[in-house]
Amino acid sequence: MGFARACSVALVGVEGVVVEVQADLEPGVAAFTLVGLPDKSLVESRDRVRAAVVNSGAEWPQKKLTVGLSPASVPKSGSGFDLAVACAVLGAAERIDPAMIADVVMIGELGLDGRVRPVRGVLPAVLAAAEAGYEQVVVPEQTAGEAALVPGVSVLGVRSLRQLIAVLCDEPVPEEPVEGQGRPDAMLAGLMIPGTGLGTGLAPAAALGDGHLPDLADVAGQPRPRQALEVAAAGGHHLLFSGPPGAGKTMLAERLSSVLPPLTRQESLEVTAVHSVAGILPPGEPLVSRAPYCAPHHSATMQSLVGGGNGMPRPGAVSLAHRGVLFLDEAPEFSGKSLDALRQPLESGHVVVARAAGVVRLPARFLMVLAANPCPCGRHSLTGAGCECPPSVVRRYQARLSGPLLDRVDLRVEVEPVDRADLLGHGGRGESTAVVAARVRDARSRAAERLVGTPWTTNSEVPGHELRTRLLVAPGALAAAERDLERGILTARGLDRVLRVAWTVADLRGADRPDASDVAVALELRTGIQRGVPMGTGQR
């Protein structure tokens, strides 16, 4: 009787659980039994592993073989267990020393010829292994750079099973030729889910061609929406653009992710882990350093927005936009059920998806931008444009954005049509993305210094209690906001959000704390009521 064990990782959402792969050989009729709550793709690993072992020059044991995946209560899916199963079987057959693989985490899919193919979710899997105390990880060669992002872990990237056997047995490592030179690497197909290319709204449209990022200087006119965009980027505030078609709402939203500061190391790891599990991590780019941008179509279902799917839930659009921008163009065209499902992640920064297979907590701290037309034809706000929508239709269309959802939106800006002078460039080009991004970085630095020692880094995350008790504004600055609260124009949540925006406006102009003019700007951005104050966010 032979016994050996290796380790692998089962992903539950974007979190990993270390799984012990145990192989047991007993005398009897040759059979291969796999237990431990595997899914269909994992059950099929029996045939893949057998063929890979034989084609790698090793002998398959002709005995009764039982492979157990422990803990058995955790659902396990995917083909990433193949490498650990193969090594556990070879360890039980004494082809390799069982002690060499007992504390090694192995992640990878096996081809029938013994090649090790990459799988999705390597980064969160290695993070889970490191947190569990494991120090040695074996991954496919193509994902070794992704696994090496985790500190304190020794990573071995292998191209084939025979290479791994040679390393474990201290034998000469055979050379594996690279097939298909000059063509796209077919091995990378395992990292991408079909249909999740760049055309699915995961990057601004202008950045899909030659790599040129959209620039704010390309936007003609629109000083007020540009200022609102800057405030949103500096404080992480949600934003609503409303206006007729062709006014530039989408152009502005596409340029927001370029204005946001680069991701910190911890934020990059969080975003990369989500994208790796979702199968949208670009090959050759193991670490996401820029704020992501996700723009789902208005026909998206609730499951595609917040996460879901068959079996264990998969990340949705709110998780793909984690630490970045979620742009909902034609927001009233989304189903009311989908829009209202955004309330929880907007407040908490994560989404909890409950399914029969389990409950998954997915990160979802994003900056939401909504774009909406005033009516179905889009001409309701234009003077003399001939809008033929009845008042009841206009009210019904605008009511698709529910009050509770809009109450969570800090900035609401009307985007006016561009006039001829601005469109032809007679008014001069506006500020570039680089200039605005520099001011945003300075404002975020001031907020981070003020919030040092707290779990918050941006003004939009600070609870209302802290704003009213510890982070006090200038005396008398809240007089106008208090009047709006008494009149019912503002809710209690709305007052807190006005305070957060006022702090952001003060940070942008370099002030120590907000004054009455900063609160007036915040009120105007939230309510749309003119307050008679300049909208500039720089030095006054």
Coordinates of C-alpha atoms in Angstrom, one line a residue:
M1 CA 0.0 0.0 0.0
G2 CA 1.3 3.5 -0.9
F3 CA 0.2 6.9 0.2
A4 CA 1.3 10.4 -0.7
R5 CA -0.1 13.9 -0.5
A6 CA 0.4 17.2 -2.3
C7 CA -1.4 20.5 -2.0
S8 CA -3.4 22.7 -4.3
V9 CA -5.9 25.6 -3.9
A10 CA -9.7 25.8 -4.4
L11 CA -11.0 29.3 -5.3
V12 CA -14.2 30.5 -3.7
G13 CA -14.9 33.7 -5.4
V14 CA -11.6 35.6 -5.2
E15 CA -10.5 33.9 -2.0
G16 CA -8.6 30.6 -1.9
V17 CA -8.8 27.5 0.3
V18 CA -5.7 25.2 0.5
V19 CA -6.8 21.7 -0.5
E20 CA -4.8 18.6 0.4
V21 CA -4.7 16.1 -2.5
Q22 CA -4.3 12.6 -1.0
A23 CA -3.5 9.6 -3.2
D24 CA -3.8 6.0 -1.9
L25 CA -2.8 2.8 -3.7
E26 CA -4.2 -0.6 -2.6
P27 CA -4.1 -4.0 -4.1
G28 CA -7.1 -4.8 -6.2
V29 CA -8.6 -4.3 -9.6
A30 CA -7.1 -1.2 -11.3
A31 CA -9.5 1.7 -10.9
F32 CA -9.3 5.4 -10.3
T33 CA -11.7 7.0 -7.9
L34 CA -11.8 10.8 -7.2
V35 CA -13.7 12.0 -4.1
G36 CA -14.0 15.3 -2.4
L37 CA -16.9 17.2 -4.0
P38 CA -15.4 17.8 -7.5
D39 CA -17.2 19.3 -10.4
K40 CA -17.4 17.9 -13.9
S41 CA -14.1 19.4 -15.2
L42 CA -12.3 18.1 -12.1
V43 CA -13.8 14.6 -12.5
E44 CA -12.4 14.5 -16.0
S45 CA -8.9 15.0 -14.6
R46 CA -8.7 11.3 -14.2
D47 CA -8.3 10.7 -17.9
R48 CA -6.1 13.8 -18.3
V49 CA -3.7 12.8 -15.5
R50 CA -3.4 9.2 -16.6
A51 CA -2.5 10.2 -20.2
A52 CA -0.1 12.9 -19.0
V53 CA 1.7 10.6 -16.7
V54 CA 2.1 7.8 -19.3
N55 CA 3.2 10.3 -22.0
S56 CA 5.8 11.8 -19.6
G57 CA 7.7 8.5 -19.4
A58 CA 6.4 7.4 -16.0
E59 CA 4.5 4.2 -15.3
W60 CA 0.9 4.3 -14.3
P61 CA 0.2 2.1 -11.2
Q62 CA -2.0 -0.9 -12.0
K63 CA -3.7 -0.9 -8.6
K64 CA -6.8 0.4 -6.9
L65 CA -6.2 4.2 -6.8
T66 CA -8.2 6.6 -4.6
V67 CA -7.6 10.3 -4.7
G68 CA -9.2 12.4 -2.0
L69 CA -9.6 16.2 -2.0
S70 CA -9.6 17.5 1.6
P71 CA -11.5 19.3 3.1
A72 CA -14.3 17.4 1.3
S73 CA -17.0 19.9 2.3
V74 CA -15.5 22.7 0.1
P75 CA -16.8 22.7 -3.6
K76 CA -13.9 22.3 -6.0
S77 CA -14.0 23.2 -9.6
G78 CA -11.6 23.7 -12.6
S79 CA -8.6 21.9 -14.0
G80 CA -6.0 23.5 -11.8
F81 CA -5.8 20.4 -9.6
D82 CA -4.3 18.2 -12.3
L83 CA -0.7 18.9 -11.4
A84 CA -1.2 18.1 -7.7
V85 CA -3.2 14.9 -8.5
A86 CA -0.4 13.7 -10.8
C87 CA 2.3 14.3 -8.3
A88 CA 0.3 12.7 -5.5
V89 CA -0.2 9.6 -7.6
L90 CA 3.5 9.4 -8.5
G91 CA 4.4 9.9 -4.9
A92 CA 2.1 7.0 -3.9
A93 CA 3.7 4.8 -6.6
E94 CA 7.1 5.8 -5.2
R95 CA 8.2 7.3 -8.5
I96 CA 9.0 10.5 -6.6
D97 CA 9.7 10.9 -2.9
P98 CA 6.4 11.6 -1.0
A99 CA 8.3 13.9 1.4
M100 CA 9.4 16.2 -1.5
I101 CA 5.8 17.1 -2.3
A102 CA 4.0 17.0 1.0
D103 CA 4.3 20.8 1.6
V104 CA 4.4 22.0 -2.0
V105 CA 1.4 23.8 -3.5
M106 CA 0.9 22.8 -7.1
I107 CA -1.5 24.7 -9.5
G108 CA -1.9 23.8 -13.2
E109 CA -3.7 21.9 -15.8
L110 CA -2.2 18.9 -17.6
G111 CA -2.4 18.3 -21.3
L112 CA -2.6 14.7 -22.6
D113 CA 1.0 15.0 -23.7
G114 CA 2.2 16.1 -20.3
R115 CA 2.5 19.8 -20.9
V116 CA 1.4 22.1 -18.1
R117 CA -1.2 24.5 -19.2
P118 CA -1.9 27.8 -17.3
V119 CA -5.2 28.4 -15.4
R120 CA -7.0 31.4 -14.1
G121 CA -6.8 32.6 -10.6
V122 CA -3.1 31.9 -9.9
L123 CA -2.5 35.1 -7.9
P124 CA -5.3 34.7 -5.4
A125 CA -4.4 31.0 -5.1
V126 CA -0.8 31.8 -4.3
L127 CA -1.9 34.5 -1.9
A128 CA -4.1 31.9 -0.1
A129 CA -1.1 29.5 0.0
A130 CA 1.2 32.1 1.5
E131 CA -1.4 33.1 4.2
A132 CA -1.6 29.4 5.1
G133 CA 2.1 29.2 5.7
Y134 CA 3.3 27.4 2.5
E135 CA 6.6 28.6 1.1
Q136 CA 7.0 26.6 -2.2
V137 CA 4.6 26.8 -5.1
V138 CA 4.7 25.1 -8.5
V139 CA 2.8 26.9 -11.3
P140 CA 2.8 26.8 -15.2
E141 CA 5.7 28.7 -16.7
Q142 CA 3.3 31.3 -18.3
T143 CA 2.0 32.4 -14.9
A144 CA 5.2 32.3 -12.9
G145 CA 5.4 36.1 -13.1
E146 CA 1.9 36.5 -11.6
A147 CA 2.7 34.1 -8.8
A148 CA 6.0 35.8 -8.1
L149 CA 4.1 39.0 -7.1
V150 CA 3.4 37.3 -3.7
P151 CA 6.3 38.0 -1.3
G152 CA 7.9 35.2 0.8
V153 CA 7.0 32.4 -1.6
S154 CA 9.4 30.4 -3.8
V155 CA 7.9 30.0 -7.2
L156 CA 8.9 27.2 -9.7
G157 CA 7.5 27.6 -13.2
V158 CA 7.4 24.4 -15.2
R159 CA 6.6 23.7 -18.8
S160 CA 5.8 20.0 -18.5
L161 CA 5.2 17.2 -16.0
R162 CA 8.5 15.5 -17.0
Q163 CA 10.4 18.7 -16.1
L164 CA 8.7 18.7 -12.6
I165 CA 9.5 15.0 -12.1
A166 CA 13.1 15.6 -12.9
V167 CA 13.3 18.6 -10.5
L168 CA 11.7 16.6 -7.7
C169 CA 13.9 13.6 -8.3
D170 CA 17.1 15.6 -8.7
E171 CA 17.6 14.4 -12.2
P172 CA 18.7 16.4 -15.3
V173 CA 15.9 18.6 -16.4
P174 CA 14.9 17.9 -20.0
E175 CA 14.5 20.8 -22.5
E176 CA 10.9 21.3 -23.7
P177 CA 10.7 22.9 -27.2
V178 CA 8.5 26.0 -27.6
E179 CA 5.9 25.1 -30.2
G180 CA 4.3 27.4 -32.7
Q181 CA 6.9 30.2 -32.7
G182 CA 5.7 33.2 -34.6
R183 CA 2.1 32.4 -33.7
P184 CA 0.0 33.3 -30.7
D185 CA 0.7 31.0 -27.8
A186 CA -2.2 28.5 -27.7
M187 CA -1.3 27.7 -24.1
L188 CA -2.5 31.1 -23.0
A189 CA -6.1 30.2 -24.0
G190 CA -6.6 28.9 -20.5
L191 CA -6.2 32.3 -19.0
M192 CA -8.9 34.0 -21.0
I193 CA -12.6 33.3 -20.9
P194 CA -14.1 33.5 -24.5
G195 CA -15.8 36.8 -25.0
T196 CA -13.8 38.7 -22.4
G197 CA -11.6 40.6 -24.8
L198 CA -11.0 44.3 -25.0
G199 CA -14.3 44.8 -26.9
T200 CA -16.4 44.0 -23.9
G201 CA -16.2 47.4 -22.2
L202 CA -13.2 46.7 -20.0
A203 CA -11.2 49.7 -21.4
P204 CA -12.1 53.1 -22.8
A205 CA -12.9 52.8 -26.5
A206 CA -10.1 55.1 -27.7
A207 CA -7.5 53.0 -25.9
L208 CA -8.3 49.8 -27.8
G209 CA -6.5 50.8 -31.0
D210 CA -2.9 52.0 -30.9
G211 CA -2.7 52.3 -27.1
H212 CA -3.4 56.0 -27.1
L213 CA -5.2 56.9 -23.9
P214 CA -8.1 59.4 -24.1
D215 CA -7.1 62.9 -23.1
L216 CA -9.3 65.5 -21.3
A217 CA -8.0 68.1 -23.7
D218 CA -10.1 66.4 -26.5
V219 CA -13.3 67.4 -24.8
A220 CA -14.7 70.7 -26.2
G221 CA -16.0 73.2 -23.7
Q222 CA -18.0 71.7 -20.8
P223 CA -16.2 73.6 -17.9
R224 CA -18.7 72.5 -15.3
P225 CA -18.8 68.8 -16.1
R226 CA -15.0 68.9 -16.3
Q227 CA -14.8 70.4 -12.8
A228 CA -17.2 67.7 -11.5
L229 CA -15.1 65.0 -13.0
E230 CA -12.1 66.4 -11.2
V231 CA -13.9 66.5 -7.9
A232 CA -15.1 62.9 -8.4
A233 CA -11.6 61.7 -9.1
A234 CA -10.1 63.6 -6.2
G235 CA -12.6 62.3 -3.6
G236 CA -13.9 59.1 -5.1
H237 CA -17.4 60.5 -5.4
H238 CA -20.1 58.9 -7.6
L239 CA -21.2 61.1 -10.5
L240 CA -24.3 61.5 -12.7
F241 CA -24.1 63.2 -16.1
S242 CA -27.5 64.1 -17.6
G243 CA -28.0 65.9 -20.9
P244 CA -29.0 65.5 -24.5
P245 CA -27.3 63.0 -26.9
G246 CA -24.0 64.2 -28.3
A247 CA -23.1 66.6 -25.5
G248 CA -20.0 64.6 -24.4
K249 CA -21.2 62.5 -21.5
T250 CA -19.4 59.4 -22.7
M251 CA -16.3 61.2 -23.7
L252 CA -16.0 62.6 -20.2
A253 CA -16.6 59.3 -18.5
E254 CA -14.0 57.5 -20.6
R255 CA -11.3 60.0 -19.5
L256 CA -12.0 59.6 -15.8
S257 CA -9.8 56.5 -15.3
S258 CA -6.8 58.3 -16.7
V259 CA -7.3 61.1 -14.2
L260 CA -7.3 58.7 -11.2
P261 CA -3.9 58.2 -9.4
P262 CA -2.0 54.9 -10.1
L263 CA -2.9 52.0 -7.9
T264 CA -0.9 51.3 -4.8
R265 CA 0.8 47.9 -4.4
Q266 CA -2.0 46.5 -2.3
E267 CA -4.7 47.9 -4.6
S268 CA -2.9 46.4 -7.6
L269 CA -2.8 43.0 -6.0
E270 CA -6.6 43.2 -5.2
V271 CA -7.5 44.2 -8.8
T272 CA -5.1 41.7 -10.4
A273 CA -6.6 38.9 -8.2
V274 CA -10.1 39.7 -9.4
H275 CA -9.1 40.0 -13.1
S276 CA -7.2 36.8 -12.8
V277 CA -10.2 34.9 -11.5
A278 CA -12.5 36.5 -14.1
G279 CA -10.2 35.6 -17.0
I280 CA -9.5 39.1 -18.3
L281 CA -5.9 39.5 -17.1
P282 CA -3.9 40.4 -20.3
P283 CA -1.1 37.9 -21.0
G284 CA 2.3 39.3 -20.3
E285 CA 0.9 41.8 -17.8
P286 CA 0.9 40.0 -14.4
L287 CA 0.1 43.2 -12.4
V288 CA -2.6 45.8 -13.1
S289 CA -1.2 49.2 -12.2
R290 CA -3.8 51.5 -13.6
A291 CA -7.4 52.0 -12.4
P292 CA -9.7 49.7 -14.4
Y293 CA -12.6 50.9 -16.4
C294 CA -15.7 48.8 -17.0
A295 CA -18.6 49.8 -19.1
P296 CA -21.3 47.1 -19.4
H297 CA -24.1 47.4 -21.9
H298 CA -27.5 48.5 -20.7
S299 CA -28.9 45.0 -21.5
A300 CA -26.7 43.5 -18.7
T301 CA -28.5 41.3 -16.2
M302 CA -28.3 41.7 -12.5
Q303 CA -26.0 38.6 -12.2
S304 CA -23.5 40.1 -14.7
L305 CA -23.4 43.3 -12.8
V306 CA -23.1 42.2 -9.2
G307 CA -21.8 38.6 -9.8
G308 CA -23.3 35.2 -10.1
G309 CA -23.5 32.3 -12.5
N310 CA -23.9 28.6 -12.2
G311 CA -22.3 27.0 -9.1
M312 CA -20.1 29.3 -7.2
P313 CA -20.7 33.0 -8.1
R314 CA -18.2 34.6 -10.4
P315 CA -17.1 38.3 -10.3
G316 CA -19.5 40.8 -12.0
A317 CA -19.0 44.2 -13.4
V318 CA -18.9 45.9 -10.0
S319 CA -15.9 43.6 -9.0
L320 CA -14.2 44.1 -12.4
A321 CA -14.3 47.8 -11.7
H322 CA -12.9 47.5 -8.2
R323 CA -10.6 50.4 -7.5
G324 CA -11.6 51.9 -10.8
V325 CA -14.5 53.3 -12.8
L326 CA -17.9 51.6 -13.5
F327 CA -19.6 53.6 -16.3
L328 CA -23.3 52.9 -16.9
D329 CA -24.2 54.6 -20.2
E330 CA -27.9 55.1 -20.9
A331 CA -28.5 54.3 -17.2
P332 CA -32.3 54.6 -17.4
E333 CA -32.3 51.8 -20.0
F334 CA -30.9 49.3 -17.4
S335 CA -33.5 47.3 -15.6
G336 CA -34.6 48.6 -12.2
K337 CA -33.7 45.4 -10.6
S338 CA -30.1 45.6 -11.8
L339 CA -29.7 49.3 -10.8
D340 CA -31.1 48.7 -7.3
A341 CA -28.7 45.8 -6.8
L342 CA -25.9 48.4 -6.8
R343 CA -27.0 50.0 -3.6
Q344 CA -25.1 47.6 -1.3
P345 CA -21.7 47.8 -3.0
L346 CA -22.0 51.6 -3.3
E347 CA -22.3 51.8 0.5
S348 CA -20.1 49.0 1.7
G349 CA -17.4 48.6 -1.0
H350 CA -18.1 44.9 -1.4
V351 CA -21.0 42.6 -2.6
V352 CA -22.2 39.4 -0.9
V353 CA -23.7 36.9 -3.4
A354 CA -25.6 34.0 -1.9
R355 CA -26.2 30.9 -4.0
A356 CA -27.0 27.3 -3.2
A357 CA -23.4 26.3 -3.7
G358 CA -22.3 28.9 -1.1
V359 CA -22.0 32.5 -0.1
V360 CA -19.2 34.6 -1.7
R361 CA -17.9 38.1 -0.7
L362 CA -16.5 39.9 -3.7
P363 CA -14.6 43.3 -3.5
A364 CA -16.5 46.1 -5.2
R365 CA -15.1 49.6 -4.2
F366 CA -15.6 51.5 -7.4
L367 CA -16.4 55.0 -8.7
M368 CA -19.7 54.9 -10.5
V369 CA -20.5 57.3 -13.4
L370 CA -24.1 57.4 -14.7
A371 CA -25.0 58.9 -18.0
A372 CA -28.7 59.6 -18.8
N373 CA -30.8 61.4 -21.3
P374 CA -33.6 63.7 -20.1
C375 CA -36.2 61.7 -22.0
P376 CA -36.5 58.8 -24.5
C377 CA -35.8 61.1 -27.5
G378 CA -33.2 63.1 -25.6
R379 CA -34.4 66.5 -26.7
H380 CA -36.5 67.4 -23.6
S381 CA -33.9 69.8 -22.2
L382 CA -33.2 71.6 -25.5
T383 CA -35.1 74.8 -26.3
G384 CA -37.0 74.6 -29.5
A385 CA -35.7 71.1 -30.3
G386 CA -39.1 69.6 -30.8
C387 CA -39.4 67.0 -28.0
E388 CA -42.6 65.1 -28.6
C389 CA -42.5 63.0 -25.4
P390 CA -45.6 63.4 -23.2
P391 CA -44.9 64.7 -19.7
S392 CA -46.0 61.3 -18.3
V393 CA -43.4 59.5 -20.5
V394 CA -40.7 61.9 -19.4
R395 CA -41.5 61.4 -15.7
R396 CA -41.6 57.7 -16.1
Y397 CA -38.3 57.7 -17.9
Q398 CA -36.6 59.8 -15.3
A399 CA -38.1 57.7 -12.5
R400 CA -36.2 54.7 -13.7
L401 CA -33.3 56.0 -11.6
S402 CA -34.8 55.4 -8.2
G403 CA -34.5 57.8 -5.3
P404 CA -32.4 55.6 -3.1
L405 CA -29.9 55.0 -5.9
L406 CA -29.6 58.8 -6.7
D407 CA -29.3 59.5 -3.0
R408 CA -26.0 57.7 -3.1
V409 CA -24.7 59.8 -6.0
D410 CA -22.7 62.8 -4.7
L411 CA -22.4 64.8 -7.9
R412 CA -25.2 65.5 -10.4
V413 CA -24.3 67.7 -13.3
E414 CA -26.2 68.8 -16.3
V415 CA -24.2 68.5 -19.5
E416 CA -25.2 71.3 -22.0
P417 CA -24.8 71.0 -25.7
V418 CA -21.5 72.2 -27.1
D419 CA -21.7 75.5 -28.9
R420 CA -20.0 76.2 -32.2
A421 CA -17.1 78.2 -30.8
D422 CA -16.0 75.4 -28.4
L423 CA -16.6 72.7 -31.0
L424 CA -14.4 74.5 -33.7
G425 CA -11.7 75.2 -31.1
H426 CA -12.2 79.0 -31.0
G427 CA -12.3 78.9 -27.2
G428 CA -9.0 77.1 -26.9
R429 CA -8.3 73.6 -25.7
G430 CA -9.0 72.7 -22.1
E431 CA -6.6 71.3 -19.6
S432 CA -4.9 68.0 -20.4
T433 CA -5.3 64.9 -18.4
A434 CA -1.8 65.2 -17.0
V435 CA -2.5 68.7 -15.5
V436 CA -5.8 67.6 -13.9
A437 CA -4.3 64.3 -12.7
A438 CA -1.5 66.2 -10.9
R439 CA -4.1 68.3 -9.0
V440 CA -6.0 65.1 -8.2
R441 CA -2.9 63.4 -6.8
D442 CA -2.1 66.5 -4.6
A443 CA -5.7 66.5 -3.3
R444 CA -5.6 62.8 -2.5
S445 CA -2.3 63.3 -0.7
R446 CA -3.8 65.9 1.5
A447 CA -6.7 63.7 2.3
A448 CA -4.4 60.7 3.1
E449 CA -2.3 62.8 5.5
R450 CA -5.5 64.0 7.3
L451 CA -6.8 60.4 7.5
V452 CA -3.6 58.8 8.6
G453 CA -4.2 56.3 11.3
T454 CA -7.7 55.6 10.1
P455 CA -9.0 52.8 7.8
W456 CA -10.0 55.4 5.2
T457 CA -7.9 56.9 2.4
T458 CA -10.4 59.1 0.5
N459 CA -13.1 61.5 1.5
S460 CA -15.9 59.4 0.1
E461 CA -15.1 56.6 2.6
V462 CA -15.2 58.7 5.8
P463 CA -18.4 57.9 7.8
G464 CA -20.8 60.8 8.6
H465 CA -20.2 60.5 12.3
E466 CA -16.5 61.3 11.8
L467 CA -17.4 64.3 9.6
R468 CA -19.7 65.8 12.1
T469 CA -17.6 65.2 15.3
R470 CA -13.9 65.0 14.4
L471 CA -13.4 66.6 11.0
L472 CA -15.1 69.9 11.6
V473 CA -15.7 72.5 8.9
A474 CA -15.3 76.3 9.4
P475 CA -17.8 78.0 11.8
G476 CA -21.0 78.8 10.0
A477 CA -20.1 76.9 6.8
L478 CA -23.0 74.5 7.1
A479 CA -25.8 77.1 7.3
A480 CA -27.0 76.6 3.7
A481 CA -26.8 72.8 4.0
E482 CA -28.8 72.9 7.3
R483 CA -31.5 75.0 5.6
D484 CA -31.7 72.5 2.7
L485 CA -32.0 69.7 5.3
E486 CA -34.9 71.4 7.0
R487 CA -36.7 72.0 3.7
G488 CA -36.4 68.4 2.7
I489 CA -34.0 69.1 -0.2
L490 CA -31.3 67.0 1.5
T491 CA -31.6 63.8 3.4
A492 CA -29.3 62.8 6.4
R493 CA -27.2 60.7 4.0
G494 CA -27.3 63.6 1.5
L495 CA -25.9 66.0 4.2
D496 CA -23.0 63.6 4.9
R497 CA -22.2 63.4 1.2
V498 CA -22.2 67.1 0.9
L499 CA -19.7 67.3 3.7
R500 CA -17.5 64.8 1.9
V501 CA -17.6 66.7 -1.4
A502 CA -16.8 70.0 0.5
W503 CA -13.7 68.4 2.0
T504 CA -12.6 67.3 -1.5
V505 CA -13.2 70.8 -2.9
A506 CA -11.1 72.2 -0.1
D507 CA -8.3 69.7 -0.8
L508 CA -8.3 70.7 -4.4
R509 CA -7.7 74.3 -3.5
G510 CA -5.2 73.5 -0.8
A511 CA -7.3 74.7 2.2
D512 CA -7.1 73.2 5.7
R513 CA -10.8 72.8 6.0
P514 CA -14.0 73.7 4.1
D515 CA -15.5 77.1 4.3
A516 CA -19.0 78.3 3.3
S517 CA -18.0 78.6 -0.4
D518 CA -16.8 75.0 -0.5
V519 CA -20.1 73.8 1.0
A520 CA -21.9 75.9 -1.5
V521 CA -20.0 74.3 -4.4
A522 CA -20.8 70.9 -2.9
L523 CA -24.5 71.7 -2.6
E524 CA -24.6 73.0 -6.2
L525 CA -23.0 69.8 -7.5
R526 CA -25.4 67.7 -5.6
T527 CA -28.7 69.5 -6.0
G528 CA -28.1 71.4 -9.3
I529 CA -29.5 74.6 -7.7
Q530 CA -27.3 77.6 -8.5
R531 CA -25.6 79.0 -5.4
G532 CA -23.8 82.0 -7.0
V533 CA -20.3 80.6 -6.4
P534 CA -17.5 79.9 -8.9
M535 CA -17.1 76.3 -9.8
G536 CA -13.4 76.4 -10.1
T537 CA -11.6 73.9 -7.9
G538 CA -8.2 75.4 -8.0
Q539 CA -6.9 78.4 -6.0
R540 CA -9.5 81.1 -5.5

